[in-house]
Coordinates of C-alpha atoms and ligand atoms in Angstrom, one line a residue:
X180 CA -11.4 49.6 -3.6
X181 CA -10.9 49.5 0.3
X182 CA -10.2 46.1 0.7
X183 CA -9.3 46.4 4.5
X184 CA -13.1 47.1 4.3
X185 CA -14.3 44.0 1.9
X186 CA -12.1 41.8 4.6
X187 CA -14.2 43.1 7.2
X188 CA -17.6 42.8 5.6
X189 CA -16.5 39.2 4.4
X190 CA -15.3 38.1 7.6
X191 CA -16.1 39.5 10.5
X192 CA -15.8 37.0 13.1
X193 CA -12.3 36.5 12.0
X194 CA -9.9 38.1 14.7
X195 CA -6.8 36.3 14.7
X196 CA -3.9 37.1 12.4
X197 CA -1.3 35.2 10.2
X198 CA 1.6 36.4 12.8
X199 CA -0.7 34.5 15.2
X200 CA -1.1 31.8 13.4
X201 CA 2.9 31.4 13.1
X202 CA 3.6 32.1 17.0
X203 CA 0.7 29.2 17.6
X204 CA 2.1 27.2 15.3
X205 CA 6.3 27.9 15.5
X206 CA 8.9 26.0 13.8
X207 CA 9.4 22.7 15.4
X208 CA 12.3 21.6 17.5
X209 CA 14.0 18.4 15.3
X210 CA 17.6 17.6 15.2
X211 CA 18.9 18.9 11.6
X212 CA 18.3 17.4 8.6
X213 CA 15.0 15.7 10.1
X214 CA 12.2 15.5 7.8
X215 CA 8.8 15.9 8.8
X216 CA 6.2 14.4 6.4
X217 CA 2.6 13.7 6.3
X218 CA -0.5 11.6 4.7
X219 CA -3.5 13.1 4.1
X220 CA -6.1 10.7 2.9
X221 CA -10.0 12.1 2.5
X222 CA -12.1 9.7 5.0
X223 CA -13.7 7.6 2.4
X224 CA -12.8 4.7 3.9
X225 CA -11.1 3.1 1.4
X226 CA -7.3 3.0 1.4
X227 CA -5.5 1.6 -1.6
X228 CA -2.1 0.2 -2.0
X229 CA -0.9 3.9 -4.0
X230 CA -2.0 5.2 -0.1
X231 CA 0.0 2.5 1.3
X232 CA 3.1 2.7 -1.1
X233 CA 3.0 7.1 -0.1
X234 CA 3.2 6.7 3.6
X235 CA 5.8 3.9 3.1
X236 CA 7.6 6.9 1.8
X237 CA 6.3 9.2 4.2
X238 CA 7.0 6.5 7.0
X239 CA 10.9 5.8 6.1
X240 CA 11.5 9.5 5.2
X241 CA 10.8 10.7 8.4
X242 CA 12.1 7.7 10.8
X243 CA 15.1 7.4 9.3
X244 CA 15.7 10.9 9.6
X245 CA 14.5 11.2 13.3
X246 CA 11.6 13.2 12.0
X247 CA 8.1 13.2 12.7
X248 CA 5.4 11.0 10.6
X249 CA 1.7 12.5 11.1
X250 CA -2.1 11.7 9.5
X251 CA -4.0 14.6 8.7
X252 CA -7.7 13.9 7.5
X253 CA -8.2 15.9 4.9
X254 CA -12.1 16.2 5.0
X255 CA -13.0 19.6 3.5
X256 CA -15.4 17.6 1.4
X257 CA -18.1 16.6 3.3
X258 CA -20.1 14.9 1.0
X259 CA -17.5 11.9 1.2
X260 CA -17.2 11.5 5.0
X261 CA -17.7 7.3 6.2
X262 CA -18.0 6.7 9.7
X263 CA -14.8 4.8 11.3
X264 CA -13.0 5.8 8.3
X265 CA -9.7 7.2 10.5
X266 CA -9.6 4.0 12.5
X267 CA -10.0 2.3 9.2
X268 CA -6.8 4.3 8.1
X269 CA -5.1 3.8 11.1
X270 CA -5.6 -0.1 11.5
X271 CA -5.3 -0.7 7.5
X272 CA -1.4 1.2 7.6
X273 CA -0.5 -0.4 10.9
X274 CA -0.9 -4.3 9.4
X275 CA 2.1 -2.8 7.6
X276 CA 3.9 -1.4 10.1
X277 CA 3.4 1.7 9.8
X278 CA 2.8 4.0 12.4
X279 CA 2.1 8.1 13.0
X280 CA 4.0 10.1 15.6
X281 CA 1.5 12.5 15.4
X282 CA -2.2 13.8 14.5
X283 CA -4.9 12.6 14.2
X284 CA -5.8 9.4 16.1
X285 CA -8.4 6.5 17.1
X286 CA -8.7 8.5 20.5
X287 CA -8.7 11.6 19.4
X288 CA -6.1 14.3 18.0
X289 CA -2.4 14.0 19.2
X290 CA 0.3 16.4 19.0
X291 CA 0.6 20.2 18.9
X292 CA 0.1 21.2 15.5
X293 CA -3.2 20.3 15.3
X294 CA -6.5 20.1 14.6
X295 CA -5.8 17.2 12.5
X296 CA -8.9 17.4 11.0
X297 CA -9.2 19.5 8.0
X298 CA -13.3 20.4 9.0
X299 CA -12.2 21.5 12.1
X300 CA -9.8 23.8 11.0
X301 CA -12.0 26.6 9.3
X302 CA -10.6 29.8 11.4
X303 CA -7.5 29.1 10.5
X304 CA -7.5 29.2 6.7
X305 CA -9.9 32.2 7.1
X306 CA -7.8 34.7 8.5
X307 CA -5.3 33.4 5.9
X308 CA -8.1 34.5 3.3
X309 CA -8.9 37.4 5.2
X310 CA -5.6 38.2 4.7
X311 CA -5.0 38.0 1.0
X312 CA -8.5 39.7 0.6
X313 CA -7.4 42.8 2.3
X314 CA -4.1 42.3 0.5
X315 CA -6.3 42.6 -2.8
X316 CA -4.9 38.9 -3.8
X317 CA -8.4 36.8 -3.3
X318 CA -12.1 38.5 -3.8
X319 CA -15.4 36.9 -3.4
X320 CA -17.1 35.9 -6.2
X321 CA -20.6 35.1 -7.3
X322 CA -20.6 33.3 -10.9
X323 CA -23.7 30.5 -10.6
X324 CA -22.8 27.4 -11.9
X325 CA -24.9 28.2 -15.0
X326 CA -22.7 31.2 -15.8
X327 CA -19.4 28.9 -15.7
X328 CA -20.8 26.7 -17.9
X329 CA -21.3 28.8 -20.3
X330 CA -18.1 30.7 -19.9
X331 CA -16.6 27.1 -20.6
X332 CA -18.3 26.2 -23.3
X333 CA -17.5 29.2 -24.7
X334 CA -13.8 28.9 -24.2
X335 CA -14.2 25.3 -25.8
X336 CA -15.8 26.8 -28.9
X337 CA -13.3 29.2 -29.4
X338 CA -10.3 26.8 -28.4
X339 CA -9.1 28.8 -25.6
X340 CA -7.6 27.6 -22.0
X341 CA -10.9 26.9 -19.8
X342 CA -11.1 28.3 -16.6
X343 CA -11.8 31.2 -14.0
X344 CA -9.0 33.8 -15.1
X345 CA -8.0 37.1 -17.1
X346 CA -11.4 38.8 -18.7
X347 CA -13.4 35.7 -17.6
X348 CA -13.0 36.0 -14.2
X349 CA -16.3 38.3 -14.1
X350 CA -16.0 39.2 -10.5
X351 CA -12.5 40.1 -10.5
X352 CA -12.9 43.9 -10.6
X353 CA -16.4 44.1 -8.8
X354 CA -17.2 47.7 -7.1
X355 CA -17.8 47.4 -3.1
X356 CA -20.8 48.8 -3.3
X357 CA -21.8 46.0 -6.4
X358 CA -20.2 43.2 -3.5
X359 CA -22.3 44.7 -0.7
X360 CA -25.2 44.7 -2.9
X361 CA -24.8 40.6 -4.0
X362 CA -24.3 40.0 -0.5
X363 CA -27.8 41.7 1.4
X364 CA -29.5 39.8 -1.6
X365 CA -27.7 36.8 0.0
X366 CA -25.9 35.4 -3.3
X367 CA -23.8 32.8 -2.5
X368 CA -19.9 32.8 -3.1
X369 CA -16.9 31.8 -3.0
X370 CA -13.7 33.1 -2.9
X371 CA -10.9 32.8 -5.5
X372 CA -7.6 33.8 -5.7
X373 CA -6.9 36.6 -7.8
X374 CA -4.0 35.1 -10.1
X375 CA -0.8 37.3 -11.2
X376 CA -0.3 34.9 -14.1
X377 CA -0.4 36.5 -17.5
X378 CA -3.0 34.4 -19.7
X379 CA -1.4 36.2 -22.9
X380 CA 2.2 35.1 -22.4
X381 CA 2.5 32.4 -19.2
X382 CA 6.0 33.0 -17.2
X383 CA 8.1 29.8 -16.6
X384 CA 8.1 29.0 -12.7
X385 CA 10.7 26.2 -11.3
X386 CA 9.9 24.2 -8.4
X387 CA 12.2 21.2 -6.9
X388 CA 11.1 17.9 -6.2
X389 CA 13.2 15.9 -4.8
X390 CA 11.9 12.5 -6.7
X391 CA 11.7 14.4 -10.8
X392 CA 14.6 17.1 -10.0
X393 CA 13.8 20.6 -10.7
X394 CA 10.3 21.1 -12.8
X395 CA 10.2 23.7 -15.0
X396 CA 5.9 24.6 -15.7
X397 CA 3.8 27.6 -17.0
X398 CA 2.9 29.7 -13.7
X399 CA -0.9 29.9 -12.8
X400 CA -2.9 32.0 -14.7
X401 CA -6.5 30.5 -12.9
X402 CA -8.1 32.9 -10.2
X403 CA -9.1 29.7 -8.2
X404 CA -11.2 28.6 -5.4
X405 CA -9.7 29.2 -2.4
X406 CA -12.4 28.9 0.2
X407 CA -15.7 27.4 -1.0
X408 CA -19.2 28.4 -0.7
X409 CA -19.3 26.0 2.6
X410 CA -16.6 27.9 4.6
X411 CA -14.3 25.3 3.6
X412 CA -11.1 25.5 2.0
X413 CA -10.2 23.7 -1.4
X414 CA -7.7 20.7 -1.3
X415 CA -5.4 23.9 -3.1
X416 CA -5.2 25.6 -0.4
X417 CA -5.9 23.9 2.8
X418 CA -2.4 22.2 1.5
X419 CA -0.7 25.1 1.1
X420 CA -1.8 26.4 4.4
X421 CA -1.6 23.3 6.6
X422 CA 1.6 22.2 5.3
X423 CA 3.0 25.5 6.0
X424 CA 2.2 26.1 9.4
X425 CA 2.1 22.4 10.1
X426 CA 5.5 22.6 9.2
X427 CA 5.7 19.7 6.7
X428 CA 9.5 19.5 5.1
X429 CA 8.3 16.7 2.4
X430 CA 5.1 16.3 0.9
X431 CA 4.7 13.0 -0.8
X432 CA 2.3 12.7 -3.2
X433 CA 0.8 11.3 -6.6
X434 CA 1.4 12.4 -9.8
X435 CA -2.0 13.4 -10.3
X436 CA -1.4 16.8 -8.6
X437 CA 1.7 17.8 -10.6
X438 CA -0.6 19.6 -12.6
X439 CA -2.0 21.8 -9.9
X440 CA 1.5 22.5 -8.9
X441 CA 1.7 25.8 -10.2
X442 CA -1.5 27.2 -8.5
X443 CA 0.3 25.6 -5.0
X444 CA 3.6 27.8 -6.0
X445 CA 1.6 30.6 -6.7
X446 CA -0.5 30.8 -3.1
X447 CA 3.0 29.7 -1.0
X448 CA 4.3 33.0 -2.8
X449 CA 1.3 34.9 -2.0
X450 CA 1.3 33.9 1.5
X451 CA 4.8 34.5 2.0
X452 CA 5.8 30.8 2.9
X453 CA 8.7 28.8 2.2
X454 CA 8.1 25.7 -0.5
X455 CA 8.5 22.1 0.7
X456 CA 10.3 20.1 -0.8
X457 CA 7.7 18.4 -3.0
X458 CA 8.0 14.5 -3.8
X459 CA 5.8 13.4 -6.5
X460 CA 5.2 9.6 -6.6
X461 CA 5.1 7.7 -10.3
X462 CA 1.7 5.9 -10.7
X463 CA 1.2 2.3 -9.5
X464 CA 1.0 0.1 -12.9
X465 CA 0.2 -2.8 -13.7
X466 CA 1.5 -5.4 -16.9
X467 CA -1.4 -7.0 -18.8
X468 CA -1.0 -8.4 -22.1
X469 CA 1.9 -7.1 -22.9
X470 CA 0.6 -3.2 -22.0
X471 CA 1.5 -1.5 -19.0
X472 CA -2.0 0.3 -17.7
X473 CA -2.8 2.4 -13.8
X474 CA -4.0 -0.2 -11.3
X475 CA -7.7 0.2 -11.4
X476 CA -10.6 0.1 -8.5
X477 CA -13.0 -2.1 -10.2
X478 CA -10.6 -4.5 -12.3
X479 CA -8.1 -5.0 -9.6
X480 CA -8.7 -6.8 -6.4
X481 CA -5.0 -6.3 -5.6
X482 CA -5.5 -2.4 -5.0
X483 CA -7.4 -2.6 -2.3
X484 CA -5.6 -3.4 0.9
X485 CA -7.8 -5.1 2.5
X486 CA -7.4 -7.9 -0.5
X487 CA -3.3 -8.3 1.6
X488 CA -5.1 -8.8 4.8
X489 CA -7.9 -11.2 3.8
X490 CA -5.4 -13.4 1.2
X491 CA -3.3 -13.8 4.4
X492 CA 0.1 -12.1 2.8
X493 CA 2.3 -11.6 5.7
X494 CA 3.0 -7.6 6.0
X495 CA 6.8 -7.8 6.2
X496 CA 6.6 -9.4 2.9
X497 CA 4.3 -6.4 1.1
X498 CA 6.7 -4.2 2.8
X499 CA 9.4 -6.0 1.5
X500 CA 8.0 -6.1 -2.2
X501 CA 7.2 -2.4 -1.9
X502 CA 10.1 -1.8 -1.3
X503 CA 11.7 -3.3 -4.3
X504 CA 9.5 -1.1 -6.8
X505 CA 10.6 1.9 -4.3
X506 CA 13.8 2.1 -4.5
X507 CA 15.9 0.0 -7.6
X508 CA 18.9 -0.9 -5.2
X509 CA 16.8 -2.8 -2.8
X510 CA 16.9 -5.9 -4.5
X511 CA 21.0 -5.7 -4.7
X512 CA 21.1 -4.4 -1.1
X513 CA 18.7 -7.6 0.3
X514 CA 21.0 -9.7 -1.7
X515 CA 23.9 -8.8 0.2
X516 CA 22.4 -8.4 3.4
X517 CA 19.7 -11.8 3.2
X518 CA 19.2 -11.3 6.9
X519 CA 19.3 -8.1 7.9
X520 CA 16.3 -5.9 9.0
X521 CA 14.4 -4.2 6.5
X522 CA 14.4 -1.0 8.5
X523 CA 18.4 -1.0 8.0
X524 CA 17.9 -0.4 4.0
X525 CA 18.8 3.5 3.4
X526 CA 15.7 4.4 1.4
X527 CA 16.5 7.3 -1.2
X528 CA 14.1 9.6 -2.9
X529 CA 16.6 9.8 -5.7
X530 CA 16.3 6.2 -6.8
X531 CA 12.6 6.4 -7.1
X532 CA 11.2 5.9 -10.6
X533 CA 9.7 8.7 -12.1
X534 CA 7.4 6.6 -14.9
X535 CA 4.9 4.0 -13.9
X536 CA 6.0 1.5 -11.3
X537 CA 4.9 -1.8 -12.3
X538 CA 3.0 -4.0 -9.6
X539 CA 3.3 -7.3 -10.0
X540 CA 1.4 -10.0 -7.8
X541 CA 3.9 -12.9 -10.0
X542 CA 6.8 -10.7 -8.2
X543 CA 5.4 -10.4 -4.6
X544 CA 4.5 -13.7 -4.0
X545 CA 8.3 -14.4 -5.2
X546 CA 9.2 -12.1 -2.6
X547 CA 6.8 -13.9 -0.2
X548 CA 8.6 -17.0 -0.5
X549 CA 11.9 -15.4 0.7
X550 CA 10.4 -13.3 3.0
X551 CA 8.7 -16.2 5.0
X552 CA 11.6 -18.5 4.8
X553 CA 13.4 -15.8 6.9
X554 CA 10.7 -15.7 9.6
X555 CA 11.0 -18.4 12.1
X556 CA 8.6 -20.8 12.7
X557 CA 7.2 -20.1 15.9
X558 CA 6.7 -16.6 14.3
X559 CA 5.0 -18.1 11.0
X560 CA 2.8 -19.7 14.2
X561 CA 1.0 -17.3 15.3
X562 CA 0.7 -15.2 12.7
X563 CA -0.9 -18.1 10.8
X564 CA -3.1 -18.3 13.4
X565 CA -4.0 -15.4 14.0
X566 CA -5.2 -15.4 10.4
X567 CA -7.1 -18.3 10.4
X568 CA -8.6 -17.2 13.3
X569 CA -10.1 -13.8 11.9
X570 CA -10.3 -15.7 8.1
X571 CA -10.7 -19.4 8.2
X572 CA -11.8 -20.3 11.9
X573 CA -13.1 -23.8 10.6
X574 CA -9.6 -24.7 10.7
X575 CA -8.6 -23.8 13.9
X576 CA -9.4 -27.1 15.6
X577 CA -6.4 -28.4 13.7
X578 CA -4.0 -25.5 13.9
X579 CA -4.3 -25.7 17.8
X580 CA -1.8 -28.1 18.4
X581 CA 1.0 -26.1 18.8
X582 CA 3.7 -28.5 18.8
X583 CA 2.7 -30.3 15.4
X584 CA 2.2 -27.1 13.6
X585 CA 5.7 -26.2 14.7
X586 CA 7.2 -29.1 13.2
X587 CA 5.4 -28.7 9.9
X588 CA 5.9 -25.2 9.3
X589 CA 10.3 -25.9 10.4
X590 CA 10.0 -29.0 7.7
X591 CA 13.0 -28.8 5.0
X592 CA 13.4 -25.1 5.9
X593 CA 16.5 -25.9 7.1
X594 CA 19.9 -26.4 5.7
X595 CA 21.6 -24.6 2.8
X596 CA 18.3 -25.0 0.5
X597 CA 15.9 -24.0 2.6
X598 CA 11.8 -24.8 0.8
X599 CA 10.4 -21.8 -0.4
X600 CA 6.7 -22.8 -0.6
X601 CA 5.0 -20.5 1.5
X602 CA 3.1 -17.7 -0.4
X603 CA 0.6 -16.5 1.9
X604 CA -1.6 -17.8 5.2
X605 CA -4.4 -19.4 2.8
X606 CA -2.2 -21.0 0.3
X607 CA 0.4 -22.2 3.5
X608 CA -3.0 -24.1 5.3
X609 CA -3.6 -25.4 1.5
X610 CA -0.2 -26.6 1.4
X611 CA -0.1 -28.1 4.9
X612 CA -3.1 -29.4 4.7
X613 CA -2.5 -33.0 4.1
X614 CA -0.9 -32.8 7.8
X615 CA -4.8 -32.9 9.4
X616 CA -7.3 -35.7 8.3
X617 CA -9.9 -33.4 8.0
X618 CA -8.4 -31.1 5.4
X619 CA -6.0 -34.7 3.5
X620 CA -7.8 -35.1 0.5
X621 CA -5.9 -37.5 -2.9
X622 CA -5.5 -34.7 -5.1
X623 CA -3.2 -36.4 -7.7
X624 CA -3.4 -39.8 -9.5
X625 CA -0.4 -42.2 -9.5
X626 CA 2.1 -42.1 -12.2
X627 CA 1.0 -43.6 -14.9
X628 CA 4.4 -46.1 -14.9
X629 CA 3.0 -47.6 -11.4
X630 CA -0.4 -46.9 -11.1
X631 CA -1.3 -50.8 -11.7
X632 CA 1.0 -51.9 -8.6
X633 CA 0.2 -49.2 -6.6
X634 CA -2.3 -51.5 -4.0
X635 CA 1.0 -54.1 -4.2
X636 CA 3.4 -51.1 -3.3
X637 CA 1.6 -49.8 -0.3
X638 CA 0.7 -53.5 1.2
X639 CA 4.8 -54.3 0.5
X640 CA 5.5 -51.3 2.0
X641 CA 2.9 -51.5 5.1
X642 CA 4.2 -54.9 5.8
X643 CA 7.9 -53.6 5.6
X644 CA 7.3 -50.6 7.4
X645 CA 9.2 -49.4 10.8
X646 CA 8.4 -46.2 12.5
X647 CA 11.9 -46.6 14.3
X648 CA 13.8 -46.8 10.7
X649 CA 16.4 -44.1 10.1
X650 CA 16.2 -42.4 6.9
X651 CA 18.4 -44.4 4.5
X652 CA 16.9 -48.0 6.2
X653 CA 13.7 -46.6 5.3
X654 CA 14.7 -45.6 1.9
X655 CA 16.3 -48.9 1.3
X656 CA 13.5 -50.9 1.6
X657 CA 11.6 -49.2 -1.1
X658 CA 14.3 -49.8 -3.5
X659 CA 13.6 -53.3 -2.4
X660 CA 10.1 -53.2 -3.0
X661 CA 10.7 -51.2 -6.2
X662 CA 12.8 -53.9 -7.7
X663 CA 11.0 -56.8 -6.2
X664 CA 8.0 -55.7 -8.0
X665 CA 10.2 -55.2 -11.3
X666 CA 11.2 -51.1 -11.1
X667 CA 14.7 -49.9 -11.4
X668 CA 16.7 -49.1 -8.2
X669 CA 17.7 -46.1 -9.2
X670 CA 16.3 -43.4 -11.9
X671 CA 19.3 -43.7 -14.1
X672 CA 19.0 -47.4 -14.9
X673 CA 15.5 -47.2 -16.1
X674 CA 16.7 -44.4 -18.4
X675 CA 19.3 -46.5 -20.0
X676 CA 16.8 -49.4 -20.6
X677 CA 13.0 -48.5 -20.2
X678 CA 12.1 -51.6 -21.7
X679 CA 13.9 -53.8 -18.9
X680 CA 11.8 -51.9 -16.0
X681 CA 8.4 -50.8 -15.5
X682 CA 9.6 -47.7 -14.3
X683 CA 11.8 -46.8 -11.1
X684 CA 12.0 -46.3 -7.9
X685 CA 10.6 -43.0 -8.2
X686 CA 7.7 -44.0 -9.4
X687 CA 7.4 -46.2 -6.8
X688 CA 8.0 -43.8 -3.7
X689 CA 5.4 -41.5 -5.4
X690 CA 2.4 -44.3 -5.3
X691 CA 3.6 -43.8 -1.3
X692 CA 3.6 -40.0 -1.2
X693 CA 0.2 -39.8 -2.4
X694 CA -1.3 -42.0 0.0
X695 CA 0.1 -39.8 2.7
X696 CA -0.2 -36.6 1.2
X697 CA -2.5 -37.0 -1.4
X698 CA -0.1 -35.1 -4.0
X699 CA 3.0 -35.9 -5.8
X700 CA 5.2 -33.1 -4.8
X701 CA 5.9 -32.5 -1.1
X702 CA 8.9 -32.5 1.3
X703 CA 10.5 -35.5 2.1
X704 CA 7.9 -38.5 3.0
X705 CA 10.3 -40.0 5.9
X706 CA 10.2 -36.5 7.7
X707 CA 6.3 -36.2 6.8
X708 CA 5.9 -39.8 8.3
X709 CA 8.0 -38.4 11.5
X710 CA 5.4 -35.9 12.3
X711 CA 2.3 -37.3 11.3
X712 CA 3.5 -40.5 13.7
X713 CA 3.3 -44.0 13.2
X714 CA -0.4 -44.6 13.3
X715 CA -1.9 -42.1 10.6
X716 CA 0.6 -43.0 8.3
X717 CA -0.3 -46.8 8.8
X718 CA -4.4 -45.5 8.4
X719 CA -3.4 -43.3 5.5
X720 CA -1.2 -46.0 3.7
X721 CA -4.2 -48.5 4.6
X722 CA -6.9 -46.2 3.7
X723 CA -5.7 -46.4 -0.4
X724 CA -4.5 -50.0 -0.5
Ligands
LIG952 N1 -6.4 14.4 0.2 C1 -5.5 14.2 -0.8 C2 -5.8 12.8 -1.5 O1 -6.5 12.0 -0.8 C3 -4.1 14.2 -0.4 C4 -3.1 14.5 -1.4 C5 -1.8 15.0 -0.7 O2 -1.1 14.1 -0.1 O3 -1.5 16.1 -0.7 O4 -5.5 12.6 -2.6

């Protein structure tokens, strides 16, 4: 067979050469040891957190290293193309913090080792096909998809490996003349690899990955697609090539494509490249009942990203939770640095799990509280705002007042135990609610202990009460309404004899706290008083008496 000939007849238009392609596309200049990594989401328009928790690797392998971060759309399927999907990419990652270096972009490609989109990119894996067709390593062929289904169900009768290879890859041996022939009758094709794995007796091949250690799998034994019936390349190949000459030193990816791994080993050997080092990411999992199961699309709200956006979770806290199911020293190394900037942690690939990684919402809004209570309040300002803004502009008439909001959001976060209440922007406007009269609702009934005196407490206390009072002044007038009206003084006393007391003072100052903030748990009522000012706490105190 004169496959210099086949090449020609199969590709005419195709000029350039793999030697070209290198010089167009030469090694890049980085300092030594930097890492140059990519993400290559299809534009479906939907991004996921396992898309988000793959360029946070992507993202801290390269900047750390004073690498180079790039997006490459990986669009070889057309079927699946949404308009403003790379903008939606772009925006959805940068919530996060994270940012590309290079390729492709909201205006446009950037950098030089592009296009950046796969689609645009046809000529190139071409005269890579070209080349392994004249090398006698890929061949068209013409099998319908009638004739592969029968070739499978075949295999499936007799129990054998499915697939395009060995004495079922029909095409595989095809005359010239018997190609030239499909061809003028205008058959359509597409062109497979022609594999040099033995079906009878599979070789062992070892690849590293620098997450699992050295893999040891069966080679390839598949002739696969390498360039579809649409001109386009399969995700197979495109990868192999683009990563090549794109020169991509990591490629972070999901577990789901360890199993093509050996076709991907095969066609870098074939084409002559050198392997990346491959990092293959556990799955995201998630605990229910007991049973650890993959994060799904239609159960689970949580793995879409916009569902971090819209719930108002600020993004240095999901980067800060992802990074605790990255890396298992995270935790340790947060505890010992509480204040230090995230970007300071020394992410490793080697303390990456290999088995599920459970996602836990319990866990991040944990992480939420710490993270927030590190962010200062002018900070917590306007990104609360601009929140509210975008997801609950109904509040903003209350959230304008710059100076108030200040106040609440630095109330009790102070001193050695700081309040860890804030979760998220929603549940933070919840919490603060009680703050603005058109959001204070009475949420909780009085204890039970007081809930007779309660109109008694609040007159006592209106009638007692001084805006000017400092803290303990204030406090000891309670006690003195508390006892007056037949409570203990103090907790303790009521303990030793309940049956002297109605209840204590406790009880008491809680009747108060609802009045102002319509629930029995908050920060401390004389600091609540001291930003809510003297006359709504005297309307709010009158309003329930
Ligand atoms: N386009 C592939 C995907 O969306 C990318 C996989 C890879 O990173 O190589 O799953």
């Amino acid at each position: 067979m004169d496959n210099k000939k086949l090449a020609e007849i199969l590709f005419p238009d195709i000029k350039t050469t793999p030697e070209e392609m290198e010089a167009r596309f030469p090694e890049r200049q980085l300092p030594e040891g930097a890492m140059v990594t990519r993400l290559g989401p299809s534009p479906t328009g939907f991004i996921h957190l396992g898309n988000l928790y793959g360029a946070f690797v992507d993202e801290r392998l390269a900047h750390q290293s004073g690498g180079t971060f790039y997006l490459r759309i990986e669009d070889t399927d057309d079927k699946r193309f949404v308009e403003g999907a790379v903008d939606t990419v772009i925006d959805s990652l940068d919530f996060f913090g994270i940012n590309f270096d290079e390729g492709a972009g909201k205006d446009g490609d950037k950098g030089d080792y592009g296009p950046y989109f796969q689609s645009e990119r046809a000529n190139i894996y071409k005269t890579y096909v070209k080349y392994l067709v004249e090398k006698g390593e890929a061949y068209p062929c013409f099998l319908t998809e009638e004739e592969i289904t029968e070739i499978r169900e075949g295999q499936e009768a007799e129990k054998l490996t499915p697939g395009i290879y060995g004495k079922f890859a029909r095409c595989r041996d095809m005359s010239l003349e018997d190609i030239e022939k499909c061809l003028e009758e205008g058959k359509p094709y597409v062109i497979r690899l022609r594999s040099d794995g033995d079906p009878e007796d599979p070789k062992e091949i070892h690849v590293e990955d620098a997450i699992r250690g050295t893999l040891t799998m069966p080679e390839n034994i598949q002739d696969v697609v390498i360039l579809k019936g649409t001109g386009l390349p399969t995700y197979h190949f495109a990868h192999v090539v683009d990563d090549h000459l794109m020169r991509t030193t990591h490629v972070v990816r999901g577990e789901e494509w360890l199993s093509s791994l050996p076709t991907h080993f095969e066609l870098f050997t074939k084409l002559g490249f050198d392997i990346p080092m491959y990092c293959h990411t556990a799955v995201l999992m998630k605990s229910e009942n007991g049973n650890k199961r993959k994060l799904s699309k239609r159960k689970d709200p949580e793995l879409r990203l916009d569902y971090y956006k819209e719930t108002g979770y600020h993004p240095a806290a999901v980067r800060e939770y992802l990074l605790t199911i990255l890396n298992s020293n995270f935790e340790e190394w947060r505890a010992a640095n509480p204040d230090a900037p995230i970007d300071d942690f020394d992410f490793t690939l080697g303390k990456m799990s290999t088995s599920g990684a459970l996602f836990d919402l319990d866990k991040l809004n944990d992480v939420s509280k710490d993270t927030l209570v590190r962010i200062p309040a002018a900070e917590l300002y306007t990104f609360l705002t601009g929140w509210a803004e975008q997801f609950r502009p109904e509040v903003m008439k209350d959230l304008e007042d710059e100076e108030y909001l200040l106040k609440i959001l630095d109330l009790g976060r102070d001193g050695k135990k700081p309040r860890k209440d804030f979760v998220t922007a929603g549940q933070m406007i919840d919490f603060i609610g009680y703050f603005f009269d058109d959001l204070f609702r009475i949420e909780d009934a009085f204890p039970e202990e007081a809930a007779d005196d309660a109109g008694a407490i609040l007159s006592a206390y209106l009638e007692t009460y001084d805006h000017q009072d400092d803290q303990e002044t204030w406090f000891g007038k309670i006690r003195e309404i508390a006892v007056q009206l037949g409570y203990a003084a103090k907790p303790k006393d009521y303990k030793k004899n309940p049956d002297d007391y109605k209840g204590h003072v406790g009880h008491v100052s809680t009747v108060i706290r609802i009045a102002l903030t319509g629930r029995a748990q908050s920060p401390d009522i004389w600091e609540i008083q001291q930003i809510l000012g003297e006359e709504k706490t005297k309307a709010r105190i009158l309003a329930v008496m």
